[in-house]
Tab-separated table of C-alpha atoms and ligand atoms in Angstrom:
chain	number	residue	atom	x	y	z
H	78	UNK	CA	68.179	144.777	141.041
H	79	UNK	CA	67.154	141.472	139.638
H	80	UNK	CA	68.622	138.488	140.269
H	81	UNK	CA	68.702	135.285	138.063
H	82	UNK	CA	70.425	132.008	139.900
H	83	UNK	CA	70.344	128.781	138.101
H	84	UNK	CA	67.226	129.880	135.516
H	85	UNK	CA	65.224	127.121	133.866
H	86	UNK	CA	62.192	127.013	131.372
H	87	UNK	CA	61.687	123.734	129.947
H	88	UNK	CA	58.512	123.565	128.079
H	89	UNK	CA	57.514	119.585	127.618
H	90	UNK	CA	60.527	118.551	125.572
H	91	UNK	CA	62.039	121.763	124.732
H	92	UNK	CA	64.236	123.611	127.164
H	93	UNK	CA	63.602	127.191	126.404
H	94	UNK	CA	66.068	128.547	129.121
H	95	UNK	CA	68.795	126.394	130.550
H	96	UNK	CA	70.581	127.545	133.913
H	97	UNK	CA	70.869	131.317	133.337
H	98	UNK	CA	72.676	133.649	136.533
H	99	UNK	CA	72.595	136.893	136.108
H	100	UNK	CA	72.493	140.292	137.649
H	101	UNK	CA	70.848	143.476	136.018
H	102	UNK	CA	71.909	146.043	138.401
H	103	UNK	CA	70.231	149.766	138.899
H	104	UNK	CA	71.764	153.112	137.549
H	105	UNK	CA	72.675	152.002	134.212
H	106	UNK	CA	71.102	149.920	131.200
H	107	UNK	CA	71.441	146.418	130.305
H	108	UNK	CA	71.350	145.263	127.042
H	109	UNK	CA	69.364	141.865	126.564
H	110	UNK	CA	70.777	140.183	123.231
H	111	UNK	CA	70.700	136.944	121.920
H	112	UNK	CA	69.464	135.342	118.542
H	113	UNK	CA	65.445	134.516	117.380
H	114	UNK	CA	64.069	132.029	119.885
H	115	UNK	CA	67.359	132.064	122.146
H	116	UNK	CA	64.923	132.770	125.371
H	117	UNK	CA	65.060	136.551	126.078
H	118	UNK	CA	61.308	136.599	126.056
H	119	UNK	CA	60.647	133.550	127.853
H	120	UNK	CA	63.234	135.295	130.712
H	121	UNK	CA	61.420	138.564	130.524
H	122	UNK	CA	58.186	136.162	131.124
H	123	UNK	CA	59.618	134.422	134.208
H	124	UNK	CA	60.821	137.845	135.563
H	125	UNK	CA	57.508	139.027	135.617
H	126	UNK	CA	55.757	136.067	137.480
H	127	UNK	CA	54.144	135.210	133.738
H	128	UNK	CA	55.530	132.488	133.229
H	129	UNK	CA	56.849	129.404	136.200
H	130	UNK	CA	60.575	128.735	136.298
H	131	UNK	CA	61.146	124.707	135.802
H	132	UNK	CA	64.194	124.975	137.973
H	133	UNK	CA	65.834	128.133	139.647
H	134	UNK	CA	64.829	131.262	140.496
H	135	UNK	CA	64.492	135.288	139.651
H	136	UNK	CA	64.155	137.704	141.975
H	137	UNK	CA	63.745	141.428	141.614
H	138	UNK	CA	64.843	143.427	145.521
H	139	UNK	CA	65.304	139.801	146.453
H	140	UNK	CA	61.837	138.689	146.115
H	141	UNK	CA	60.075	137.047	143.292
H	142	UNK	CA	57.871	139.423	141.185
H	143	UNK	CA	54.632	137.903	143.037
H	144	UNK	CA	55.789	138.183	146.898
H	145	UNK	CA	56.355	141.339	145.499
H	146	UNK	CA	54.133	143.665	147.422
H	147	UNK	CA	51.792	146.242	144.889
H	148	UNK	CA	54.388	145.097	141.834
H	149	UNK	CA	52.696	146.706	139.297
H	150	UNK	CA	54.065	150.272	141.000
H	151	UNK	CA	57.538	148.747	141.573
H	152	UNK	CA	57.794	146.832	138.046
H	153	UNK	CA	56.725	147.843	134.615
H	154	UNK	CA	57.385	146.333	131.274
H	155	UNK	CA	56.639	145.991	127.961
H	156	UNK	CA	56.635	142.868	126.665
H	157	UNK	CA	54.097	142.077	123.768
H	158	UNK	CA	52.742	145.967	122.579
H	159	UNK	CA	50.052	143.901	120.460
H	160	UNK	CA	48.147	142.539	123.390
H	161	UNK	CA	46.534	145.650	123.710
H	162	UNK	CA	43.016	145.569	123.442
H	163	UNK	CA	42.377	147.574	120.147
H	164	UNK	CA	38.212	148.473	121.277
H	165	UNK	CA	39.405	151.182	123.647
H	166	UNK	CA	40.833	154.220	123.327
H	167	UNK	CA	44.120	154.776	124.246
H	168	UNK	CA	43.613	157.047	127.403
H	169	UNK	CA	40.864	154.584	128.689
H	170	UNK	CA	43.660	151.445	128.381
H	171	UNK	CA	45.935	153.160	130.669
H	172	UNK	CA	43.401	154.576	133.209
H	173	UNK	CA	42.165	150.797	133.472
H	174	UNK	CA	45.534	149.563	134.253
H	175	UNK	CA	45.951	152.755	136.953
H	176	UNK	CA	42.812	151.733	138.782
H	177	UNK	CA	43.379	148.287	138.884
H	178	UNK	CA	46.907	149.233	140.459
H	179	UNK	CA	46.048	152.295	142.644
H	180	UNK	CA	47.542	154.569	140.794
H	181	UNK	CA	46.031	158.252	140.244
H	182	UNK	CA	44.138	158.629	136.881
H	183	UNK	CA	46.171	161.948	136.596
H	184	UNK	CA	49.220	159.860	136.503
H	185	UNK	CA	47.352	158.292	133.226
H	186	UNK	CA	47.461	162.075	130.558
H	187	UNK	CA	51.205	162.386	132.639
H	188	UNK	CA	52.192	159.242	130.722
H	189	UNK	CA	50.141	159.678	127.391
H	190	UNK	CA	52.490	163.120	127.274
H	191	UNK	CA	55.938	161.502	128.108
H	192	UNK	CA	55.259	158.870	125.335
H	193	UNK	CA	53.758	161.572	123.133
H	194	UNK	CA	49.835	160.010	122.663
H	195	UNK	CA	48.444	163.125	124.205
H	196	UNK	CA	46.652	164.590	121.101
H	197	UNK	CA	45.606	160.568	119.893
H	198	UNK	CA	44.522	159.373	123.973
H	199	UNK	CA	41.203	159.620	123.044
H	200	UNK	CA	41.339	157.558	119.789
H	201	UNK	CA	40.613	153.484	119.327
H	202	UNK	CA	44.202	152.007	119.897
H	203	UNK	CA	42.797	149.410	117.541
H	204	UNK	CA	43.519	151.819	114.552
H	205	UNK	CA	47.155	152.742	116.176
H	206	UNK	CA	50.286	151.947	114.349
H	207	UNK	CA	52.826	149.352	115.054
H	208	UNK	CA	55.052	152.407	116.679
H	209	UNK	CA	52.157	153.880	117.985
H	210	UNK	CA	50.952	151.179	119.798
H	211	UNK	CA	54.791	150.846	120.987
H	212	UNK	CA	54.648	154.044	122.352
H	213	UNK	CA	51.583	153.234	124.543
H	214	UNK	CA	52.925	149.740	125.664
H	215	UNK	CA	55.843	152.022	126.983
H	216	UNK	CA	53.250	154.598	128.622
H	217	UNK	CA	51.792	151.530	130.207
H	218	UNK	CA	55.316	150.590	131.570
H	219	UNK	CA	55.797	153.648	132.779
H	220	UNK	CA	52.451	154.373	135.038
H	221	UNK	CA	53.320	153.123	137.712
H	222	UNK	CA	56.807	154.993	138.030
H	223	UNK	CA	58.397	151.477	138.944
H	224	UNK	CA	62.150	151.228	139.612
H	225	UNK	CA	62.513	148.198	137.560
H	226	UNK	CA	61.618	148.268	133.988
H	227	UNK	CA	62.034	145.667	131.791
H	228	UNK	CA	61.399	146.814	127.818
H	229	UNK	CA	60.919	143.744	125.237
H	230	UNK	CA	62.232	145.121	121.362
H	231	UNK	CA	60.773	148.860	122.310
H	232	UNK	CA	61.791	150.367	119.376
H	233	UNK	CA	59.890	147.462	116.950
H	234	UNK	CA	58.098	149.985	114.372
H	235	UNK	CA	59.438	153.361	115.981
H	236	UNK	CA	60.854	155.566	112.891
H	237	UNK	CA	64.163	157.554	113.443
H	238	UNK	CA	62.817	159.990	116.117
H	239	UNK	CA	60.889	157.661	117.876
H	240	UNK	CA	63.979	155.142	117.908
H	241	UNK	CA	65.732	158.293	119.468
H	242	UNK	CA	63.384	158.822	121.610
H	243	UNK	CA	63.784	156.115	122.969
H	244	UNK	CA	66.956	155.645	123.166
H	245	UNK	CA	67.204	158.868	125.517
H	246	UNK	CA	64.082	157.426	127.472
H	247	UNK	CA	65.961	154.430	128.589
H	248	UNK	CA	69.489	156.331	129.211
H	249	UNK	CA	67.415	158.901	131.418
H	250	UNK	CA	65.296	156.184	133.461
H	251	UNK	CA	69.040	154.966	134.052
H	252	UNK	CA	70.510	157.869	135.023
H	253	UNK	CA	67.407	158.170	137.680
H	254	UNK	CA	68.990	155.072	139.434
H	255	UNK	CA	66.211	152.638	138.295
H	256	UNK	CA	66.757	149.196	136.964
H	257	UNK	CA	66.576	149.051	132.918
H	258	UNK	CA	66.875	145.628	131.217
H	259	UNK	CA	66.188	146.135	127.541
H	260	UNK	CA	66.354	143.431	124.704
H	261	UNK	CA	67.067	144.062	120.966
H	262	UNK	CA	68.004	142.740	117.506
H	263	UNK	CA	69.171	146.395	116.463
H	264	UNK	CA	73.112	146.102	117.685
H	265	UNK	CA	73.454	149.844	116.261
H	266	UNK	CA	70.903	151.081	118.642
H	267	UNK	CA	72.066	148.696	121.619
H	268	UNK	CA	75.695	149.714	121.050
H	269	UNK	CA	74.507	153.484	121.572
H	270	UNK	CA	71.839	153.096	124.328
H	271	UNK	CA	73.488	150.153	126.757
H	272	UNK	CA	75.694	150.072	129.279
H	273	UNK	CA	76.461	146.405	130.002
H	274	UNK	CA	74.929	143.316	128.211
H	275	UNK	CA	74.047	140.147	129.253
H	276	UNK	CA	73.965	137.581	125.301
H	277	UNK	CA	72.083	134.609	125.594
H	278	UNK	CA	72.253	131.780	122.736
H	279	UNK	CA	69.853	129.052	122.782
H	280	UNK	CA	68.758	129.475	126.099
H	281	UNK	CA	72.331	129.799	128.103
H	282	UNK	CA	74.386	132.293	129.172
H	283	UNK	CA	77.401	133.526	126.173
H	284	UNK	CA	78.362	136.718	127.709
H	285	UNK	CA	77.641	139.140	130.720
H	286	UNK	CA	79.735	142.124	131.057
H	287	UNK	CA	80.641	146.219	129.995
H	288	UNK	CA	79.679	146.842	126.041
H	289	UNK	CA	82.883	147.954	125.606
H	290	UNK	CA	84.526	144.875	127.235
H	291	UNK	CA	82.366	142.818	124.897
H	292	UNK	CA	83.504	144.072	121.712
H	293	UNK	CA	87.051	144.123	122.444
H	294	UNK	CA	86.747	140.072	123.504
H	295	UNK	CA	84.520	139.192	120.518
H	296	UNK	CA	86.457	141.116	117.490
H	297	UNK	CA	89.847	141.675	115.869
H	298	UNK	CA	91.304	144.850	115.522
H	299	UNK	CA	93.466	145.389	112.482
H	300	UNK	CA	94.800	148.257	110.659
H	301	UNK	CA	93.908	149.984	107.198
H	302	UNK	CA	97.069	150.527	105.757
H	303	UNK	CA	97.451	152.478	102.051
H	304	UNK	CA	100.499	153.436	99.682
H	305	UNK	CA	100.545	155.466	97.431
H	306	UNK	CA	98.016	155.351	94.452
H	307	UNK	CA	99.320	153.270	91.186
H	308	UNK	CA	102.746	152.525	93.084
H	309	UNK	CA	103.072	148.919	92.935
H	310	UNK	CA	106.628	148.483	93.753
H	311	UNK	CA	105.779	150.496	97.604
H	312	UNK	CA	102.972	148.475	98.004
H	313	UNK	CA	104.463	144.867	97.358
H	314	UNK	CA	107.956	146.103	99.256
H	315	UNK	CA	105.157	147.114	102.466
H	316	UNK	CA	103.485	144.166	102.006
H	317	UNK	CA	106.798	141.258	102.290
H	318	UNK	CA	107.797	144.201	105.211
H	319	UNK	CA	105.193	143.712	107.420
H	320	UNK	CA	104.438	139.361	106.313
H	321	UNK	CA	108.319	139.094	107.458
H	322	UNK	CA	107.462	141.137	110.418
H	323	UNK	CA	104.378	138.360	111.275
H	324	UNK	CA	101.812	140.662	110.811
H	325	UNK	CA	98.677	138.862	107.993
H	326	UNK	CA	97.937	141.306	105.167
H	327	UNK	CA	95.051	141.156	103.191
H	328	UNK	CA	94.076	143.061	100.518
H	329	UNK	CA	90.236	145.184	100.413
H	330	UNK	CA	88.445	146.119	97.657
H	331	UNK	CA	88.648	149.481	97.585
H	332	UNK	CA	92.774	148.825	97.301
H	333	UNK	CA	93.735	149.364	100.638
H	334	UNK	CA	95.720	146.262	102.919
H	335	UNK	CA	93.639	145.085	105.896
H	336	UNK	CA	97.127	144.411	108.559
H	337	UNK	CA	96.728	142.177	111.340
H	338	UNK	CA	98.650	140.953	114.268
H	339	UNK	CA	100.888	144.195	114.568
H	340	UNK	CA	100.361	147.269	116.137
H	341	UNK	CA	100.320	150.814	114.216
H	342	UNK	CA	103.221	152.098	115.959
H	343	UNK	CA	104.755	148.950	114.692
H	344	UNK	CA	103.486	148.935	111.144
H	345	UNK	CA	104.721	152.606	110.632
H	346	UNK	CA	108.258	152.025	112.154
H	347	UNK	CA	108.078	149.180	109.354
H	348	UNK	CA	107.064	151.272	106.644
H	349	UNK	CA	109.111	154.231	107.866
H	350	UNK	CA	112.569	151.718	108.207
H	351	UNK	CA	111.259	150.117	104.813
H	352	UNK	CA	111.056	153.775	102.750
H	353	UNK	CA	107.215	153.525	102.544
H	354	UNK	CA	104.932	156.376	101.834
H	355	UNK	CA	101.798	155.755	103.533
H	356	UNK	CA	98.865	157.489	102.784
H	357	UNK	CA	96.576	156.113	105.389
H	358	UNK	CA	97.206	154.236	108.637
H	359	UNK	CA	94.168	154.072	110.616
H	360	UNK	CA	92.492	151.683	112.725
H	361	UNK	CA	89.943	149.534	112.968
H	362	UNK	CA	86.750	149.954	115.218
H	363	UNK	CA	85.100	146.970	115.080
H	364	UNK	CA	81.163	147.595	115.818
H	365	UNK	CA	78.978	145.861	118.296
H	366	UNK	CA	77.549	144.127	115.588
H	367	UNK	CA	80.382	142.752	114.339
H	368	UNK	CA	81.610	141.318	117.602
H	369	UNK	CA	77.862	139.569	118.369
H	370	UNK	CA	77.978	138.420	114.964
H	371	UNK	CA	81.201	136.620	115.888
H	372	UNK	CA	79.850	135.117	119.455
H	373	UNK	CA	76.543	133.995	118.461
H	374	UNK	CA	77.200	132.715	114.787
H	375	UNK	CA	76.981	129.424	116.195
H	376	UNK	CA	73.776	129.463	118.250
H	377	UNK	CA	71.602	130.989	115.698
H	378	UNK	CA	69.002	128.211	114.761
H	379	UNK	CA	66.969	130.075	112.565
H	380	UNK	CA	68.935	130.834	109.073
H	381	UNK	CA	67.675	131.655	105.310
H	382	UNK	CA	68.445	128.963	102.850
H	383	UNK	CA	70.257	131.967	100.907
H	384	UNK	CA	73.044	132.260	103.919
H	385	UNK	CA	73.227	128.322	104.091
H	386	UNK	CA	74.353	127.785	100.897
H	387	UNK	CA	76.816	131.061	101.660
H	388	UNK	CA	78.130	129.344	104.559
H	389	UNK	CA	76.748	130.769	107.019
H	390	UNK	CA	75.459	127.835	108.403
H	391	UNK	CA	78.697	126.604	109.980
H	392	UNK	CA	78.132	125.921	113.569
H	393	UNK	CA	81.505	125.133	114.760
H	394	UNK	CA	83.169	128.504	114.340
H	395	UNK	CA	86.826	128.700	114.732
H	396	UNK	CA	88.786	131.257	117.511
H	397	UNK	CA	87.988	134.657	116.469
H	398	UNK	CA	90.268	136.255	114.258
H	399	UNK	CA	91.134	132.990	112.734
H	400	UNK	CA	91.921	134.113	109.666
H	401	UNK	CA	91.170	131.685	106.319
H	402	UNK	CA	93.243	131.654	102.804
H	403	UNK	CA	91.068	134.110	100.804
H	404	UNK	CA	90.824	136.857	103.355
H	405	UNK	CA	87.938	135.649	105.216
H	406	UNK	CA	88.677	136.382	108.544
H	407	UNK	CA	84.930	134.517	109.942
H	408	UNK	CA	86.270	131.392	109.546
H	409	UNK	CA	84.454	128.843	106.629
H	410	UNK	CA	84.407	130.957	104.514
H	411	UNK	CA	81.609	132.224	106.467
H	412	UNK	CA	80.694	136.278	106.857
H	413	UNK	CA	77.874	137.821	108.532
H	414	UNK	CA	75.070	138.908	106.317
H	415	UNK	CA	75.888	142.027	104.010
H	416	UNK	CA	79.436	141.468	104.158
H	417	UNK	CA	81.712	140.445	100.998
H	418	UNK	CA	84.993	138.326	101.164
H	419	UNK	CA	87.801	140.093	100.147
H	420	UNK	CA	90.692	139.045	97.975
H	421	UNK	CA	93.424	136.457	99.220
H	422	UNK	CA	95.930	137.315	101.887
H	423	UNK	CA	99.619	138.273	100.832
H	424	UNK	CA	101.777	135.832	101.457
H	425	UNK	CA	99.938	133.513	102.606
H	426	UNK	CA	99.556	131.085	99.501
H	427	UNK	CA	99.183	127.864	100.383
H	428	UNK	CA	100.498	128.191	103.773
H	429	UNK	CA	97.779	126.078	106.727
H	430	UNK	CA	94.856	129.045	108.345
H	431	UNK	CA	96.716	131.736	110.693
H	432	UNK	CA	95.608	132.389	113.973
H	433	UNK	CA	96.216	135.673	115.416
H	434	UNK	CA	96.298	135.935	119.594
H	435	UNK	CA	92.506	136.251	120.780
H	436	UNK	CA	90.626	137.157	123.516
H	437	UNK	CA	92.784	140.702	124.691
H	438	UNK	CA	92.020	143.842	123.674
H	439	UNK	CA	93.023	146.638	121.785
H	440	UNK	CA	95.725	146.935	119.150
H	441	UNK	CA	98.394	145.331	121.486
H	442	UNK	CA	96.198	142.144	121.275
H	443	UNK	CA	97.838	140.867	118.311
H	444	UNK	CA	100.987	139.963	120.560
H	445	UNK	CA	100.255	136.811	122.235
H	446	UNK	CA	102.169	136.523	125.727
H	447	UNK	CA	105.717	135.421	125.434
H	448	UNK	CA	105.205	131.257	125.737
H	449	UNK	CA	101.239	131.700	125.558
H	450	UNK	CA	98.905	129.753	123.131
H	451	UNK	CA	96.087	131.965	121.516
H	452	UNK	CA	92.715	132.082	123.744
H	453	UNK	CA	90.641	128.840	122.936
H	454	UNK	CA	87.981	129.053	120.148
H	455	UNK	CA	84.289	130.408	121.869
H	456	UNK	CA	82.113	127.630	120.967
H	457	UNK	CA	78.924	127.972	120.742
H	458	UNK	CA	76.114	126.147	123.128
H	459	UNK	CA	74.820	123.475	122.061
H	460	UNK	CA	70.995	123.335	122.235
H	461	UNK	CA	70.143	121.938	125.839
H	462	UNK	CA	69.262	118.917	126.615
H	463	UNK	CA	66.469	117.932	129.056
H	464	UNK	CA	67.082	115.211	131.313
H	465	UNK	CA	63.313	114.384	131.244
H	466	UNK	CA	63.983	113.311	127.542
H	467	UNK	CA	66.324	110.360	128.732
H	468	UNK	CA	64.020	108.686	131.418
Q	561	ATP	N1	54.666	128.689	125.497
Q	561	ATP	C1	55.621	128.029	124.840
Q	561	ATP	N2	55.480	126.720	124.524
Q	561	ATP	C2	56.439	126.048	123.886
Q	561	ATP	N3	57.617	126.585	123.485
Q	561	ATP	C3	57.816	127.866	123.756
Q	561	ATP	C4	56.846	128.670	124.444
Q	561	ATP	N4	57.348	129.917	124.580
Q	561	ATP	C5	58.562	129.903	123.991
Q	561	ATP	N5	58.837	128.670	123.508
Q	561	ATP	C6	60.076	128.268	122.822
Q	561	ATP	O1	61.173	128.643	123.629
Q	561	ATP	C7	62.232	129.120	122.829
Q	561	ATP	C8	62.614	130.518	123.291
Q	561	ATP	O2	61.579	131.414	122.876
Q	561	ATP	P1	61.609	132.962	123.227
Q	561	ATP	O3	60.363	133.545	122.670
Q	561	ATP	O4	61.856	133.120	124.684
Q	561	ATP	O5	62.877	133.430	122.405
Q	561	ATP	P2	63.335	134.934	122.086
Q	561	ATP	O6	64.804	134.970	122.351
Q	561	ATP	O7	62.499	135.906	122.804
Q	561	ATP	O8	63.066	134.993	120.523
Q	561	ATP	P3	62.803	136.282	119.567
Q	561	ATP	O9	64.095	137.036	119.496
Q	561	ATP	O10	62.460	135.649	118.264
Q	561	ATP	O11	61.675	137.072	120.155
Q	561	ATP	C9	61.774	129.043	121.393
Q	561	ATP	O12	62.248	127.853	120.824
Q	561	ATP	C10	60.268	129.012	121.503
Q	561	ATP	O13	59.690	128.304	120.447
């Protein structure tokens, strides 16, 4: 298990990581998410005794990574795949790295075969591909069969297979009872491989709990509701229905209403009471993406000019599932990248931003307690300060 209690990295004036606690427990995988230059590497780095924590401490079995006794057989990790020295040959790499921990050369073609180098071992690992030289930097993790492994963007340059490959790697080092802690820009491939994440935005903790858990707290759940083709006169008669009924209807592109704020059981008694046909009444997954999109919007501090002048550069974020006149249920106007608005909400003309309930789960989530306020907007940290830069 590692252990993070009060984590620090301050380097001169900038705090890199700010008071970070955290457990990454054995048997399953952790997802390590959080936005460009939010501190997962400089963690990873003070995990591994590579870098000096500025205040706090990480321990992996309860000791740091240097009382650790013979650490390179209890911990392996891939961190930078680049810093491989590109004169030797792959198979040559690895056996140095065995004999400088002890470890049986043998153990060295076992690994070149797991991460499938075996036929290219005896080649320059200067003239290896990006997912090549992935696939070693993972070999090299591996050598030492350690029970903690700690894997920095291992799929960077891996095509499909090798992303797969991967992906099954990690669940089956899990499933072995070792320690996995894994970070990642690709939310498809995290959503598929994790178990439980731990988010960090600009160097502090945002989330640390069950994928599942953290999509249903950082999305909103709505139904995709549809009449039937070219009948107007259904459509408008569902659409005052359910706005009388509270629920916020929205209209997509492809013609279909977006329905917030009510249930489907509710939304088809509606219809059903109403005399509506409905041709489709299905719900809404929202995908890990979506939901880390949501939490981190605010913490991202690295943003094209393109998505500023789109709005995504709103910090201040409203609650999720605030949704805005015009559909736009991000708040300012504001989407994540590859996402259009889509039209104006029914019924809603002119009437002040609704805000559905927030922060429970599932389809009942729309229903805030009886005499309960919505969950509090999720505000982003701000970037930390350092209390050196005041003296
Ligand atoms: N050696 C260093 N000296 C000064 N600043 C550093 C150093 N290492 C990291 N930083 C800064 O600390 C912050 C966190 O960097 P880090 O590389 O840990 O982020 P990251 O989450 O791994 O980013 P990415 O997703 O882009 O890899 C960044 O602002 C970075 O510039």
């Amino acid at each position: 298990m590692i252990e993070a209690h009060g984590l620090t990295k301050r380097y001169g004036a900038k705090t890199a990581v700010y008071n970070l606690s955290f457990q990454v427990r054995p048997g399953s995988v952790t997802g390590f998410l959080g936005p460009n230059g939010s501190g997962k590497s400089t963690t990873m780095r003070m995990i591994l005794g590579l870098d000096a924590p500025s205040a706090g401490q990480v321990t992996i079995g309860g000791r740091t990574f240097r009382q650790l006794p013979n650490a390179a057989r209890q911990v392996g990790a891939l961190l930078d795949a680049k810093s491989i020295h590109g004169g030797r040959n792959a198979r040559n790499h690895l056996l140095t790295l065995a004999q400088l921990a002890g470890i049986p050369s043998r153990r060295v073609d076992e690994v070149l075969g797991v991460v499938g180098l075996q036929d290219v071992g005896r080649k320059r690992s200067g003239g290896f591909s990006l997912g090549m030289g992935q696939r070693l930097g993972i070999a090299a993790a591996l050598l030492g069969d350690p029970h903690v492994l700690l894997f920095d963007e291992p799929v960077n340059g891996l095509d499909p297979e090798g992303i797969l490959w991967v992906r099954n790697l990690m669940k089956k080092l899990a499933a072995e009872g070792r320690t996995v802690f894994v970070s990642s820009h690709l939310m498809s491939e995290m959503a598929q491989t994790a178990d439980h994440l731990i988010v960090i935005g600009r160097g502090q903790l945002m989330a640390d709990t069950s994928v599942s858990e953290f999509i249903s707290q950082n999305s909103v759940d709505f139904a995709r509701v549809r009449t039937p083709e070219g009948d107007q006169q259904q459509r408008e008669k569902l659409v005052s229905t359910l706005g009388e009924a509270g629920a916020l209807v929205e209209s997509e592109e492809d013609g279909a209403l977006k329905v917030s704020r009510l249930p489907l059981p509710r939304i088809s008694d509606l219809a059903h009471a109403a005399d509506v046909r409905l041709w489709e009444l299905s719900p809404h997954q929202a995908s890990l993406e979506e939901a880390y999109m949501r939490l981190t919007q605010g913490a991202v501090d690295y943003r094209s000019t393109e998505d500023q002048r789109s709005g995504l550069q709103q910090v201040a974020q409203p609650a999720p599932g605030y949704a805005q006149q015009g559909g736009m249920p991000y708040g300012n106007g504001a989407l994540p990248p590859g996402q259009q608005p889509m039209g104006a909400p029914y019924g809603h003309a002119g009437a002040p931003p609704q805000q559905p309930y927030a922060g429970a789960s599932g389809w009942q989530g729309y229903y805030p307690p009886q005499g309960q306020q919505p969950a509090p907007p999720q505000t982003a940290p701000s970037a930390p300060t350092n209390p050196e830069d005041h003296r």
